[in-house]
Each structure stands twice: as C-alpha cells, then as structure tokens.
Short mmCIF file of C-alpha atoms and ligand atoms in Angstrom, two decimals:
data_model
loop_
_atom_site.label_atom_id
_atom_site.label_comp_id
_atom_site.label_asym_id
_atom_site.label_seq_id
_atom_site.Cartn_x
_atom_site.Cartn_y
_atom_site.Cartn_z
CA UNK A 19 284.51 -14.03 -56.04
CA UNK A 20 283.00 -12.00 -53.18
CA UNK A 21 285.20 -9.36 -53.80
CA UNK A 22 286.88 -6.43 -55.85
CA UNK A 23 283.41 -5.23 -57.64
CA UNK A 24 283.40 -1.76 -58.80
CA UNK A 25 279.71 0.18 -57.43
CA UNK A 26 277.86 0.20 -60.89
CA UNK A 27 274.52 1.54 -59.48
CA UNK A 28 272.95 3.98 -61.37
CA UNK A 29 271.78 7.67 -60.50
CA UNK A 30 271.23 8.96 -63.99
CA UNK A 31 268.22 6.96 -64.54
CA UNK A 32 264.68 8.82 -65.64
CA UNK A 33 261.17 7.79 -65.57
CA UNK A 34 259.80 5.00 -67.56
CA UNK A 35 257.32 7.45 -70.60
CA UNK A 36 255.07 4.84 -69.16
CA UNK A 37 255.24 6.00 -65.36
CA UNK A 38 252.38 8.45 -65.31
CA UNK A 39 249.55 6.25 -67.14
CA UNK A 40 250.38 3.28 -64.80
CA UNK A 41 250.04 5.90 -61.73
CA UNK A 42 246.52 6.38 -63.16
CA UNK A 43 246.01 2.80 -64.07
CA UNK A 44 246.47 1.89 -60.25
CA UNK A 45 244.57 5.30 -58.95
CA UNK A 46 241.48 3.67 -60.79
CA UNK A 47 242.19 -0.10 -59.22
CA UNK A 48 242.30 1.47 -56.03
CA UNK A 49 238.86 2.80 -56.28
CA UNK A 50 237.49 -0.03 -57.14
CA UNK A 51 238.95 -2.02 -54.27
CA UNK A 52 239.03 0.91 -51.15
CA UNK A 53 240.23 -0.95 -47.95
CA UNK A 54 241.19 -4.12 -49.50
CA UNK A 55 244.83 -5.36 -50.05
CA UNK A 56 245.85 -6.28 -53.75
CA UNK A 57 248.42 -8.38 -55.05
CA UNK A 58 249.46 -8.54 -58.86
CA UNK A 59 252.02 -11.43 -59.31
CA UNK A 60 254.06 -10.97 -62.42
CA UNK A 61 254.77 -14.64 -62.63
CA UNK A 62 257.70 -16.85 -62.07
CA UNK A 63 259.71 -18.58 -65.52
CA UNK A 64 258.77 -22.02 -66.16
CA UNK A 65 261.27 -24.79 -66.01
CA UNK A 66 261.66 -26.12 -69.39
CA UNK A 67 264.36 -28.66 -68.26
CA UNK A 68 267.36 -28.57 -65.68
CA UNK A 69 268.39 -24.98 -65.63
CA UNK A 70 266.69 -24.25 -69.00
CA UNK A 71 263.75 -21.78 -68.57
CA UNK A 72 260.99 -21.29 -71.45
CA UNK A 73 261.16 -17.49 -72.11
CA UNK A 74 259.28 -15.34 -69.59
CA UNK A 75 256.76 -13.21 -70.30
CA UNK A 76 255.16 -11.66 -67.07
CA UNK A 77 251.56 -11.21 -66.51
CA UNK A 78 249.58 -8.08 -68.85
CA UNK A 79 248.05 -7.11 -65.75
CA UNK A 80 250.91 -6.38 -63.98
CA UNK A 81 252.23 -4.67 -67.05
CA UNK A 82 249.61 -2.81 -67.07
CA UNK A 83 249.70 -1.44 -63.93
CA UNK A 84 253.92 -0.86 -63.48
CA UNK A 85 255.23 -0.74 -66.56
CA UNK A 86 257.77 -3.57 -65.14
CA UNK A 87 259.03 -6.70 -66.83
CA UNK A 88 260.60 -8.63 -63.84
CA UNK A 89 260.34 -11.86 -63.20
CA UNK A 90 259.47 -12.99 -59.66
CA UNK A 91 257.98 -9.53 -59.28
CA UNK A 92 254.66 -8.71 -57.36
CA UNK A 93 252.73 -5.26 -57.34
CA UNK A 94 250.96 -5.01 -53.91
CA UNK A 95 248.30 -1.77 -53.34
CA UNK A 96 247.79 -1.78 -49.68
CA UNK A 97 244.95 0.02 -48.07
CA UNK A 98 246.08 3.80 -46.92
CA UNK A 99 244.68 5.69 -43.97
CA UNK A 100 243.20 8.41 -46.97
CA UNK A 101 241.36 5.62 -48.08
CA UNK A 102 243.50 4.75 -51.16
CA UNK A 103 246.47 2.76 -51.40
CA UNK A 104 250.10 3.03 -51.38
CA UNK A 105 251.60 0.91 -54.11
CA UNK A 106 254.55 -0.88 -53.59
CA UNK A 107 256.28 -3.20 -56.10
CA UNK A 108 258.41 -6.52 -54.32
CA UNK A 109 261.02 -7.21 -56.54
CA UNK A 110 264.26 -9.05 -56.61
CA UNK A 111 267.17 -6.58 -55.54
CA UNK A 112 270.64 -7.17 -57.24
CA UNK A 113 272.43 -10.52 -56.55
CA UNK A 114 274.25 -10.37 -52.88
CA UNK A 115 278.00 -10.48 -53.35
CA UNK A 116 278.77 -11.90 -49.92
CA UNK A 117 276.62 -14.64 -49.63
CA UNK A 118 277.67 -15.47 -52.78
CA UNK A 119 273.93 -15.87 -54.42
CA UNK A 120 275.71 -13.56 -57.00
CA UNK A 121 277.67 -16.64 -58.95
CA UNK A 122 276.46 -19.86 -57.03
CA UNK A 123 272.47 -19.58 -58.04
CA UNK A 124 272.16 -19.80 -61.67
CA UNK A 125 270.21 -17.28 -61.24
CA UNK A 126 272.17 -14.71 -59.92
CA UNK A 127 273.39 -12.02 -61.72
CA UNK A 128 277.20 -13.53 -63.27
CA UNK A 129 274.88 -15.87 -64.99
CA UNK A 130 271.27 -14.33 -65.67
CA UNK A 131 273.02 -10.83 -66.21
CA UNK A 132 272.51 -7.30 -63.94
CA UNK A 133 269.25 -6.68 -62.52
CA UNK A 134 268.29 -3.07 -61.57
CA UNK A 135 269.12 -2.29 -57.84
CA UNK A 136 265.67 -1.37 -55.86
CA UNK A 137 266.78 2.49 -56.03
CA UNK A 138 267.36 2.18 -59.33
CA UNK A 139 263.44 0.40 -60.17
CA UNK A 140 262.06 3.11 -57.76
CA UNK A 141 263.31 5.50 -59.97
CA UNK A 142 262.25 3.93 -63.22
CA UNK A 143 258.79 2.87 -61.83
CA UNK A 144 257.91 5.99 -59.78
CA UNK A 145 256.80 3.70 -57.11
CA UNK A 146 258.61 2.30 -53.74
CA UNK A 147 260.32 -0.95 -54.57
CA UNK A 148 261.20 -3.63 -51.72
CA UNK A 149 262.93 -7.06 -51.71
CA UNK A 150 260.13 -9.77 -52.94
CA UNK A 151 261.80 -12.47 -50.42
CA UNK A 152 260.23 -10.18 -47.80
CA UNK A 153 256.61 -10.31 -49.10
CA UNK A 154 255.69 -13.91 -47.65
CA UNK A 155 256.17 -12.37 -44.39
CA UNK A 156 253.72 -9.43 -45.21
CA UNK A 157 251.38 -11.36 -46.05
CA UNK A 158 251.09 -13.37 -43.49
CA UNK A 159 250.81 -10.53 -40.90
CA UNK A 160 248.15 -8.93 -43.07
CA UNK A 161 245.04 -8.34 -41.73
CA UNK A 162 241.85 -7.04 -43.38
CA UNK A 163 240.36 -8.21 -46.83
CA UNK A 164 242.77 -9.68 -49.19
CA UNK A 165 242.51 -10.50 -53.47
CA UNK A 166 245.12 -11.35 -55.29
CA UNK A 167 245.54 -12.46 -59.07
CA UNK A 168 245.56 -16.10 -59.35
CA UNK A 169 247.50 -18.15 -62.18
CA UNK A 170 250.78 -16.32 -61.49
CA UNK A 171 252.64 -17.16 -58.60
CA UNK A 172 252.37 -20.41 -56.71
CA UNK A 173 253.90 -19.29 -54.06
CA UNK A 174 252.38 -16.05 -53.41
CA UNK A 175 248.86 -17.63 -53.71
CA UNK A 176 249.95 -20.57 -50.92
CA UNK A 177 251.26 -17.75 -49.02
CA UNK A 178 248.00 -16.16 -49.13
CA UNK A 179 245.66 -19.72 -49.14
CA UNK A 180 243.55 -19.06 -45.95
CA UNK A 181 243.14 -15.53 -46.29
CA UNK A 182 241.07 -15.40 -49.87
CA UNK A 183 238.28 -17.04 -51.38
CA UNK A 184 238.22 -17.81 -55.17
CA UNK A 185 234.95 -15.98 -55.88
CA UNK A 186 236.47 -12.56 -54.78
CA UNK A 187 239.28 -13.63 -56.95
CA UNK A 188 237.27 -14.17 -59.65
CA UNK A 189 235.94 -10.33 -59.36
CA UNK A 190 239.22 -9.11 -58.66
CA UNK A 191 240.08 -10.49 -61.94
CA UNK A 192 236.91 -9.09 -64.23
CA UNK A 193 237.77 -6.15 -62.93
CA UNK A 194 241.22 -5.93 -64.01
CA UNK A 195 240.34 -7.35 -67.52
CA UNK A 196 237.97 -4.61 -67.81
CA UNK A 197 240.42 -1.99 -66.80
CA UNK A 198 242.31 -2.26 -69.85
CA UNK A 199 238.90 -1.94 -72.45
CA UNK A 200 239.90 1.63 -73.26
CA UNK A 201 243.04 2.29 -74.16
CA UNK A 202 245.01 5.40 -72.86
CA UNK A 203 247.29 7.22 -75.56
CA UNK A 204 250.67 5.57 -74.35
CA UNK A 205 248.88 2.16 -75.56
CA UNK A 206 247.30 3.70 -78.26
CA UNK A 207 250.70 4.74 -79.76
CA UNK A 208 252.06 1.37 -78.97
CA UNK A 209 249.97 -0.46 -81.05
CA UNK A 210 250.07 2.13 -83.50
CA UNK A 211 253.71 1.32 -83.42
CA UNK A 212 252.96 -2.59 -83.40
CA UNK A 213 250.87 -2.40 -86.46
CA UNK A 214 253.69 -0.76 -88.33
CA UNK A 215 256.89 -3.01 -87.70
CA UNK A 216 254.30 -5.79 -88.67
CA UNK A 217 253.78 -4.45 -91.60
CA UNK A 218 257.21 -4.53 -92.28
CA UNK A 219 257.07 -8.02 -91.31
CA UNK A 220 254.59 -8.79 -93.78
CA UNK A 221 257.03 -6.85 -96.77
CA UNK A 222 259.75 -9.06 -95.48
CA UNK A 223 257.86 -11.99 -95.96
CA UNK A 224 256.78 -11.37 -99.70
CA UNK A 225 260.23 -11.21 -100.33
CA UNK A 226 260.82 -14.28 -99.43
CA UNK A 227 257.75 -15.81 -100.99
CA UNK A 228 259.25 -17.41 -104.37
CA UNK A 229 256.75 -17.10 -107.28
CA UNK A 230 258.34 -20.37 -109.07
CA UNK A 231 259.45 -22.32 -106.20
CA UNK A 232 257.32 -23.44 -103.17
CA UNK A 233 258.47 -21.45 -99.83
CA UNK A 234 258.41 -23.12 -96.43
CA UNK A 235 256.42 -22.17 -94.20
CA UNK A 236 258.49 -22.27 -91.44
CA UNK A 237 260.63 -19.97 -93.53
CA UNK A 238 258.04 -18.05 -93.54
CA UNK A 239 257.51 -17.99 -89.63
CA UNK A 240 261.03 -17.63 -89.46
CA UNK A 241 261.39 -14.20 -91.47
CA UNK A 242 258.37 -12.51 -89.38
CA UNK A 243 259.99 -13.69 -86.35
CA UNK A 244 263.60 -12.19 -87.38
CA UNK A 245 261.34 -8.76 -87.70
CA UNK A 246 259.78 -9.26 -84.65
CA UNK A 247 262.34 -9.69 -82.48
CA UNK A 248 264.48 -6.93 -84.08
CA UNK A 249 261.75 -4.23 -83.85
CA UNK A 250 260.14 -5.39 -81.05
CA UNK A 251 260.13 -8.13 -78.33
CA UNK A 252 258.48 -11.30 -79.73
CA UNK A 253 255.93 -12.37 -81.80
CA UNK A 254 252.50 -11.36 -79.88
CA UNK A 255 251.05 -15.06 -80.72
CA UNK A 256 252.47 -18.12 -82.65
CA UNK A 257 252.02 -16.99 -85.98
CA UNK A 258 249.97 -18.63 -88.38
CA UNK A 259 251.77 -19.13 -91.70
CA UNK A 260 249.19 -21.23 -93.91
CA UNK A 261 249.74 -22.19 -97.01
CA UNK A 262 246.94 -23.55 -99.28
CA UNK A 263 244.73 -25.71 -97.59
CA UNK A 264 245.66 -25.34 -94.19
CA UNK A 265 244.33 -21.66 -94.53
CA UNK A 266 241.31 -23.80 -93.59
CA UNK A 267 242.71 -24.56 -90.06
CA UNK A 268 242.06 -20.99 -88.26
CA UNK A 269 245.07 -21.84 -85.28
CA UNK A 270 247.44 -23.83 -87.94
CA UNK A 271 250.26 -22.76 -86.13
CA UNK A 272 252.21 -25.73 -87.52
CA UNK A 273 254.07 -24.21 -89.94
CA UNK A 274 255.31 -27.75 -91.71
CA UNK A 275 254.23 -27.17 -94.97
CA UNK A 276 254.98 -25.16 -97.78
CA UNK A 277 253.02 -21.88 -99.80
CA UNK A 278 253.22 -23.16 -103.30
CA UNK A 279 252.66 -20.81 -106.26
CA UNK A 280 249.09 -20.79 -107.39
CA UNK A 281 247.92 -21.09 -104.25
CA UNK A 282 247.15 -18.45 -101.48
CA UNK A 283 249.07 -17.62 -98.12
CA UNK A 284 247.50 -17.09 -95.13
CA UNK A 285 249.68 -14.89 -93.05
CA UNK A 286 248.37 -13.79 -89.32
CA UNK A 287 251.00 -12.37 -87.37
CA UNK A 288 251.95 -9.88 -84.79
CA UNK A 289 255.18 -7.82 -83.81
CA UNK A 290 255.10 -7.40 -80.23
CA UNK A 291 256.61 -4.34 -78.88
CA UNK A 292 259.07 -3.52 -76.16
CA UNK A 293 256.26 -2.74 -74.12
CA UNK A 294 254.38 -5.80 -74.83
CA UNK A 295 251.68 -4.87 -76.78
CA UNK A 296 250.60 -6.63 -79.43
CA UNK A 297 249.30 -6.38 -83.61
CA UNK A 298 247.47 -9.27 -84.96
CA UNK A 299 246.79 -8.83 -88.72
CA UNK A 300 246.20 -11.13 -91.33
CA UNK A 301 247.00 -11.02 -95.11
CA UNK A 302 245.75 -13.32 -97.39
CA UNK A 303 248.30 -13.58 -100.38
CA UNK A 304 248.33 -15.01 -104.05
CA UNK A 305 252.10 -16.39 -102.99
CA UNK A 306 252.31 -15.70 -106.97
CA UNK A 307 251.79 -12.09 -107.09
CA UNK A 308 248.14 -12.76 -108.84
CA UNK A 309 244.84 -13.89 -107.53
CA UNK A 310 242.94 -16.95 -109.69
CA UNK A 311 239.26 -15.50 -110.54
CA UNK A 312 238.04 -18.10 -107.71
CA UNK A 313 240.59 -17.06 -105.53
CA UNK A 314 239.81 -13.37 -106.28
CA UNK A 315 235.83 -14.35 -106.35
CA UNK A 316 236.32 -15.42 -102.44
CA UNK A 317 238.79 -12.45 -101.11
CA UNK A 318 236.47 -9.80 -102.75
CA UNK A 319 233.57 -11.55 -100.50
CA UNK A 320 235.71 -11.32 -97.41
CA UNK A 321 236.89 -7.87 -98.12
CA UNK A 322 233.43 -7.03 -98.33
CA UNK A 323 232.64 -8.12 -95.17
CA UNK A 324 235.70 -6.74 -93.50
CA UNK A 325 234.86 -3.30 -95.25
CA UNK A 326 231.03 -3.59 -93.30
CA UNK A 327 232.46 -4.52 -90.54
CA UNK A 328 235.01 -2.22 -90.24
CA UNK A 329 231.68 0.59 -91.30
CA UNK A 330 229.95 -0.45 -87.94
CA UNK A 331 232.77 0.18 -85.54
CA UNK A 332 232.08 3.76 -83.79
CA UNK A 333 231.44 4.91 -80.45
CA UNK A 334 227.96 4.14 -78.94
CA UNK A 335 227.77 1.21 -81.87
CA UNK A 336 227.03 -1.95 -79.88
CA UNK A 337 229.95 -4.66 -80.20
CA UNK A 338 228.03 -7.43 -81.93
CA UNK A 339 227.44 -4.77 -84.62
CA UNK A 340 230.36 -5.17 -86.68
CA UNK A 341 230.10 -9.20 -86.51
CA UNK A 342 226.55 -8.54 -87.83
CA UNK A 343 227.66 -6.41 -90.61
CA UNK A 344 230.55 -8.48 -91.61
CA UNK A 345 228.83 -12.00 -91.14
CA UNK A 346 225.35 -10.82 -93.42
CA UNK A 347 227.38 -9.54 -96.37
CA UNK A 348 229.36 -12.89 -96.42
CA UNK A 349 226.09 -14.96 -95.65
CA UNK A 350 225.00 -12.86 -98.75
CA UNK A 351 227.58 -13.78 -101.40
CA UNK A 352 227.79 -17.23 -100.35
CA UNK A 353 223.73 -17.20 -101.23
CA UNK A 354 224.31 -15.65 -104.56
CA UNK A 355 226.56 -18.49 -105.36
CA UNK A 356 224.14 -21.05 -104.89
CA UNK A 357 225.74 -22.94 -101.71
CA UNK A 358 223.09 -22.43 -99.86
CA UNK A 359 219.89 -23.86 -102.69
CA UNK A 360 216.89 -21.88 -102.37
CA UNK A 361 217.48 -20.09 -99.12
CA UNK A 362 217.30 -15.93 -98.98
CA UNK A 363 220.54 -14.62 -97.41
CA UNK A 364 218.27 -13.61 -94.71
CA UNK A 365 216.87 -16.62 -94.08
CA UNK A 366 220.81 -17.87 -93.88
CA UNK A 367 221.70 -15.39 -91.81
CA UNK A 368 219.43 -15.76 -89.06
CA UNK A 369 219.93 -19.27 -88.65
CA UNK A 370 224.07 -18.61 -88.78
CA UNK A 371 224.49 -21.07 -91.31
CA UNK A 372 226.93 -19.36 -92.88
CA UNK A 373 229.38 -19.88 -89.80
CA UNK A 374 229.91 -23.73 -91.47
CA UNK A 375 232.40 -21.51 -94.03
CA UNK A 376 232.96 -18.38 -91.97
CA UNK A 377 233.57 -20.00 -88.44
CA UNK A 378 234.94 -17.85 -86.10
CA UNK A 379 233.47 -14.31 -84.32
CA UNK A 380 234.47 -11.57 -86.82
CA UNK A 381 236.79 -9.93 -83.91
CA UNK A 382 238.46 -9.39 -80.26
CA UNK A 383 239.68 -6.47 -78.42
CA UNK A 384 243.45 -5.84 -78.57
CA UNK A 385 246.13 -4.85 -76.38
CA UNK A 386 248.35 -6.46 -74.25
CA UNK A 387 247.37 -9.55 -74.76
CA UNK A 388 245.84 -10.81 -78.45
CA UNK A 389 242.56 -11.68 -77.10
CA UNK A 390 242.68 -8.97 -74.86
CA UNK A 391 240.43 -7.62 -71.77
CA UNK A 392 239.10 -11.67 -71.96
CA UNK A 393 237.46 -11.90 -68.57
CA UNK A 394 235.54 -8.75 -68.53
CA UNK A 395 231.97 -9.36 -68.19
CA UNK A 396 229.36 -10.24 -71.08
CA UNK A 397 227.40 -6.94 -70.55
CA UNK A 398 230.71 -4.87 -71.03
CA UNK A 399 232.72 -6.76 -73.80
CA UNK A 400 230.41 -8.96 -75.60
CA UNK A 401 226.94 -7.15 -75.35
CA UNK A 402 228.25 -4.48 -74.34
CA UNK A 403 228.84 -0.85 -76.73
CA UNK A 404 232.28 0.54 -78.13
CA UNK A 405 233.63 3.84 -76.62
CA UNK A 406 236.44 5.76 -77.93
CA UNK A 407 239.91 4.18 -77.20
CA UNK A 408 238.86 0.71 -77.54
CA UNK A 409 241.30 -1.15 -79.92
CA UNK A 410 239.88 -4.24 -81.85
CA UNK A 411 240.34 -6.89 -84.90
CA UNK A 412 238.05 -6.90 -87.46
CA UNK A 413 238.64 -10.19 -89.30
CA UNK A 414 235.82 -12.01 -91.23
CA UNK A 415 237.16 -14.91 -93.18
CA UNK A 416 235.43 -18.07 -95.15
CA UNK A 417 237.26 -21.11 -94.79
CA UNK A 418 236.05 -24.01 -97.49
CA UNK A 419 237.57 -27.38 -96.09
CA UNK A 420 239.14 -29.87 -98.17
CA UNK A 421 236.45 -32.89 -97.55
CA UNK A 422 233.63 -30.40 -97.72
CA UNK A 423 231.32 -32.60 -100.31
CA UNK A 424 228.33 -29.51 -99.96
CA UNK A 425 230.68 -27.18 -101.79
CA UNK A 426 231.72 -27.41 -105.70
CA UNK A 427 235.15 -28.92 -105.84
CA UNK A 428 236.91 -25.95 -106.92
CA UNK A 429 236.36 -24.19 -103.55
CA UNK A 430 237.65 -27.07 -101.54
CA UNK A 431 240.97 -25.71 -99.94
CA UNK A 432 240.70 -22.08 -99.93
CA UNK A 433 240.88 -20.04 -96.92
CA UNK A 434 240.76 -16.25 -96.85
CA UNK A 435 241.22 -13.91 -93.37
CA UNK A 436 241.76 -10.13 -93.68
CA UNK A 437 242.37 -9.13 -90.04
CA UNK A 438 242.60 -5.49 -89.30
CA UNK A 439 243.22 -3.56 -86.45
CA UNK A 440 240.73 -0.67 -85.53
CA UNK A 441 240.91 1.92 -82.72
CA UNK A 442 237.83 3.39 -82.19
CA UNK A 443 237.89 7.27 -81.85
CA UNK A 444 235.19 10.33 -80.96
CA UNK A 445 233.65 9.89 -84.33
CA UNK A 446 234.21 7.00 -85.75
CA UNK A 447 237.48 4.72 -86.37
CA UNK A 448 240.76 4.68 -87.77
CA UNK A 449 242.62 1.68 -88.93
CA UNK A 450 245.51 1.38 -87.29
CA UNK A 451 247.08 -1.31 -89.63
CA UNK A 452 246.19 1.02 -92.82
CA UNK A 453 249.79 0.66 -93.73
CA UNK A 454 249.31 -2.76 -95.56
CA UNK A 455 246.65 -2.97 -98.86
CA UNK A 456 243.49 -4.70 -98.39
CA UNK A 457 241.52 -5.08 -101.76
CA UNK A 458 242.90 -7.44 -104.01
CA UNK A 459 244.26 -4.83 -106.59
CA UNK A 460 246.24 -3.45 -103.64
CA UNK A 461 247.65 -6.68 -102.66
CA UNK A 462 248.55 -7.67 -106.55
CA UNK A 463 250.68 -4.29 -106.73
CA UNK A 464 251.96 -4.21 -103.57
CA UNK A 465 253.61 -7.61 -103.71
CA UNK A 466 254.43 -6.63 -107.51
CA UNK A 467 256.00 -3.36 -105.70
CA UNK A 468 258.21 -5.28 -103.32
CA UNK A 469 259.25 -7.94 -105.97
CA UNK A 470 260.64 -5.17 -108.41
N1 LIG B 216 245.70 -14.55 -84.41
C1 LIG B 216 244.62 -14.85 -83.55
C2 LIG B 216 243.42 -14.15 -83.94
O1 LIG B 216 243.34 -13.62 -85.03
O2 LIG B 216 242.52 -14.00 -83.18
MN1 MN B 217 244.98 -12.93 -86.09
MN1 MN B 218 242.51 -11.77 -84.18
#
C-alpha cells in the first residue's frame, strides 16, 4: 500500500470569493487583541459510536475568520513585530503514505477521502497553512498573553491550561460574537442566497402537503431536508414541522405527528448554504389550501404584528423597537377579543401579559449561526441600535395551548409564526425572504399556485 501513487496535488487552484473579507475579518480581530496570541479551534467530530462520527460542523467563528471547513483545524493570529499579527491556519496535511496513516487510521485519506495538501489550503485560504500536530508544541513555547476560544478543542485548550484565564476567554469570546453583528456583502449575498433555496423548500413542501389525506410530519422534515442538502449543506437548525397543536410547542422539533387537513402547519426551516450560513423562516399554512375564519382571525393578528415589526427595523432604530411594535399590535387584538376582560391594550402591554399567548422575543440576529452574534454584550445586541448590514428575524407569533381554560375553546390548539428575514440597509430594510407570501390571501394562492 505504501506505494505506486500517482502526485495528484493541485496547482490550478484559485482563491476562495471568500478570501478577501476573511483577510479583513482577522485585520479587525487583530486590533482588538494587539500583542496577544489568538487561537480559533474549528473543533474536532464527535464520536457517535466506534468509528461512527456525528456530522461535523466546525465552529462559525472560525468560519468566519478563514473561510475553512476542516476538521481538527485551528486559526492562530500571533503577535507581529508591526504590531499586528501574522495569521496562520494548523491544519491536517494529506495522509502520509509511508507511515502508512494513509489506510491504517480510519481516518486517513483511503477511508475519509482526499484532504487538500497544505500548498494547496494556502492557496485557497490566502493564508500560511502548517501541520496542526505541530501546534501543541507552539504553544507550549509561547510566551506573552494568550486567549483562545473555548468549547472547541479539548486538546488545544489542555495544551494551553496554565497559560489563560477564563475571564479573558470570556472577552475574547464577546468580542468575536460581536464581530459578526454587521454583515459584509459576501454574507449578505449568502443569506440572500439561503433565503431563496428555502423558499424552494417551502414550495416543495406544499406539494407534498395532501389536502384529503393527513401528511407526516416527518415527511415533511424529510422533503425540506432533501432541498437542503441539494442546494446547500444542511438544514441551519432542526426544523420545526408542526402540525396542529404542536404549533403550540415553539422548539417541536419532534416531527412524529401528522398536518391533517383543516388544520394549520407550522413550518420553520432553514437551507444552510455551502458556506454555512443560515435562513430561518417560518410559514404558517392552512395544510388545506384555505384558512378557517378563526384560523384566518389569528394569522391576520400575527401578520399585523410582523408587518410593525418589520416597520421599526432601520438604522439608528434601537433593537427592542421592533419587539415593541410587533408585541403592542398583538397585545392589541388579543384585547379587542375580549381575552384579556376589561383591560386597555395598554394596560396589557405594559405588564407583558400578552407574552402568556405570544411567548417568545419577536427576533434574533442571523448569520452563521441561527441565533447568531449570541454572546455579544447587552449594550450592543439587546439594548443596543441597528446599523446597516445587520441581518435579523422578525417573527411574532401567538401560540393558544391546548389546556388553556382562560381562552374560548375554539382557540385551543392554534399556533401561528411568520418568521422573516430582514437585512437592515442605509435607509431602511429589505426583506430578504420576500420570495415567499405573507398575508393570508398570498398564502391561499400561492399554495393554490403550486397545487395546479
Ligand atoms: N427556528 C428558531 C427560531 O426561529 O429562532
Ligand atoms: Mn425560526
Ligand atoms: Mn428565528
């Protein structure tokens, strides 16, 4: 086995389109961080049993700042006499014939399939590449101030155990979370990209959906997933395919039971791209083709509120905004239909007691991750104001559960989301999942449209 291997490295190879935003990506980590070394595991695959891994997914943040997918990979920046950094990514090289690590380690490359060679990743990357089994060493003969990203890489973080402290950790990690609030055009045109093969997700699932028959929903999961993993490279979360009551259950993720005609579908699902950025959107279907007046009465209320909400997303707006917007015009309907007695909408409002139906935050920032940028600080994510380039969800939903005795009967069971996807630009927005109908008269004809 050691020999009679053609050479099959590459020299044709060009540029990830990616390679000049993650140059800038790690030109702005290195100011933040002058003098100090930093190390970016992308994570090791997890053991699912024997020689069985669970799919690997490296870390965003080292995504983020190569462009890379490896496994086993780590992005170092070490301190530079100009008072940057040089990056260098540690990766595995190609499997050694001779030593035979080629066909005896499961791993190696007869069994896992060819890696790039380290010329080959320098080229790709547009950054030095060296052999990861030589990092431990590094590290240990590394002086100065040290942060790495924990979570990752047990090894690399043993490695490096008496030479960090977990608060500087902590900061090294808010700060990379906060990195990725504004979104540079590559990303931008990613999850344009994302929103659009979900869309076609969503088409494949209404035709699917059977208007006399109950569908399953794992049938359902399973015909998002097919479009997923044909346009893209997963699904971005587990996707939530709720039929009928479990709409109710925001994270049913389940999928055991059926959409039955009659009822409503609640679909929130993502294509994730080749590059790993991900959609989320939610549609709330009539798995019929036609809304009941309740069901209608309840999605008109929550397209309200995603229509206010989506209003108050603009640069300079503060973040809450668009909650507040979205949560007061459903706090307001709910009022007007008496679930709340004698109480003004106001009154409701300001105490939140409309969250018992509407129970989650009415959005998230999106990107690489679903719940993206989720350790950057309060005063810059939370309380903090939109700029141009953010990406978010706007997704207000009410949610009546099935034992809920302070609701009439007839709402009992119904669940309605309508999760968007909104980049905010110079002057304003643009929905970035526009491709799929909102209002209800949209969603009847659309689904009409696809059923022919
Ligand atoms: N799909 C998760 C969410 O909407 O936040
Ligand atoms: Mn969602
Ligand atoms: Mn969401």
């Amino acid at each position: 086995m050691k020999h009679g291997w053609a050479d099959i490295e590459r020299s044709d190879l060009e540029p990830i389109a990616q390679a000049p935003h993650t140059a800038r990506r790690r030109a702005e980590l290195s100011a933040r961080f002058p003098g100090e070394l930093l190390v970016v595991p992308a994570g090791n695959p997890v053991v699912r049993a024997n020689d069985t891994d669970y799919p690997f997914r490296p870390s965003s943040d080292y995504v983020y700042l190569t462009g890379d997918q490896s496994q086993d990979a780590v992005l170092v920046l070490e301190p530079a006499e100009d008072g940057g950094h040089e990056s260098v990514a540690y990766l595995l090289p190609r499997s050694d014939r001779e030593s035979g690590e080629f066909w005896q380690d499961y791993h190696g490359e007869l069994w896992d399939g060819r890696r790039n060679s380290l010329t080959e990743n320098e080229r790709l990357l547009g950054l030095p590449c060296r052999d990861v089994r030589t990092l431990p060493e590094r590290l240990a003969a590394a002086t100065g101030p040290i942060r790495v990203l924990r979570g990752y890489d047990t090894g690399i973080e043993a490695a490096l155990r008496d030479k960090v402290t977990a608060e500087r950790d902590r900061e090294f990690r808010v700060v990379l979370s906060e990195l990725r609030l504004v979104k540079d055009e590559f990303e931008i045109a990613d999850l344009r990209f994302a929103c659009e093969a979900t869309a076609r997700g969503f088409e494949d699932v209404v035709r699917v959906l059977g208007t006399d028959e109950p569908t399953p929903e794992r049938r359902i999961e399973g015909t998002f997933f097919v479009r997923a993993r044909t346009e893209g490279n997963n699904v971005g979360y587990s996707s939530i395919c709720a039929g009928g009551e479990h709409a109710t259950t925001l994270h049913w993720v389940r999928n055991d039971g059926e959409a039955r005609p009659g009822e409503l579908l609640l679909l929130d699902a993502g294509v994730e791209t080749n590059n790993l950025y991900t959609a989320d959107i939610t549609r709330t279907l009539p798995v019929d083709g036609r809304f009941t007046p309740l069901q209608r009465k309840v999605y008109e209320a929550v397209y309200a509120a995603q229509e206010a909400g989506i209003a108050a997303v603009k640069p300079g707006a503060a973040f809450r905004d668009f909650h507040d917007a979205a949560q007061r015009t459903m706090a307001e309907h709910l009022v007007s239909w008496g679930l709340f007695g004698d109480r003004t909408a106001e009154e409701v409002f300001s105490l939140g007691l409309q969250r018992r139906f509407t129970l989650a935050g009415t959005g998230h920032m999106l990107g690489l991750d679903v719940h993206d940028c989720a350790k950057a600080r309060t005063e810059l994510y939370v309380e903090g104001t939109l700029a141009a380039g953010m990406v978010l969800t706007v997704e207000p939903g009410m949610y009546f559960q099935i034992n809920d005795t302070t609701v009439p009967e007839e709402y009992r069971g119904i669940g309605v989301r309508i999760e968007d996807d909104i980049l905010v630009t110079a002057d304003g927005n643009v929905n970035l999942s526009a491709g799929l109908p909102r209002s209800a008269d949209e969603v009847e004809a659309w689904m009409a449209g696809l059923r022919g």
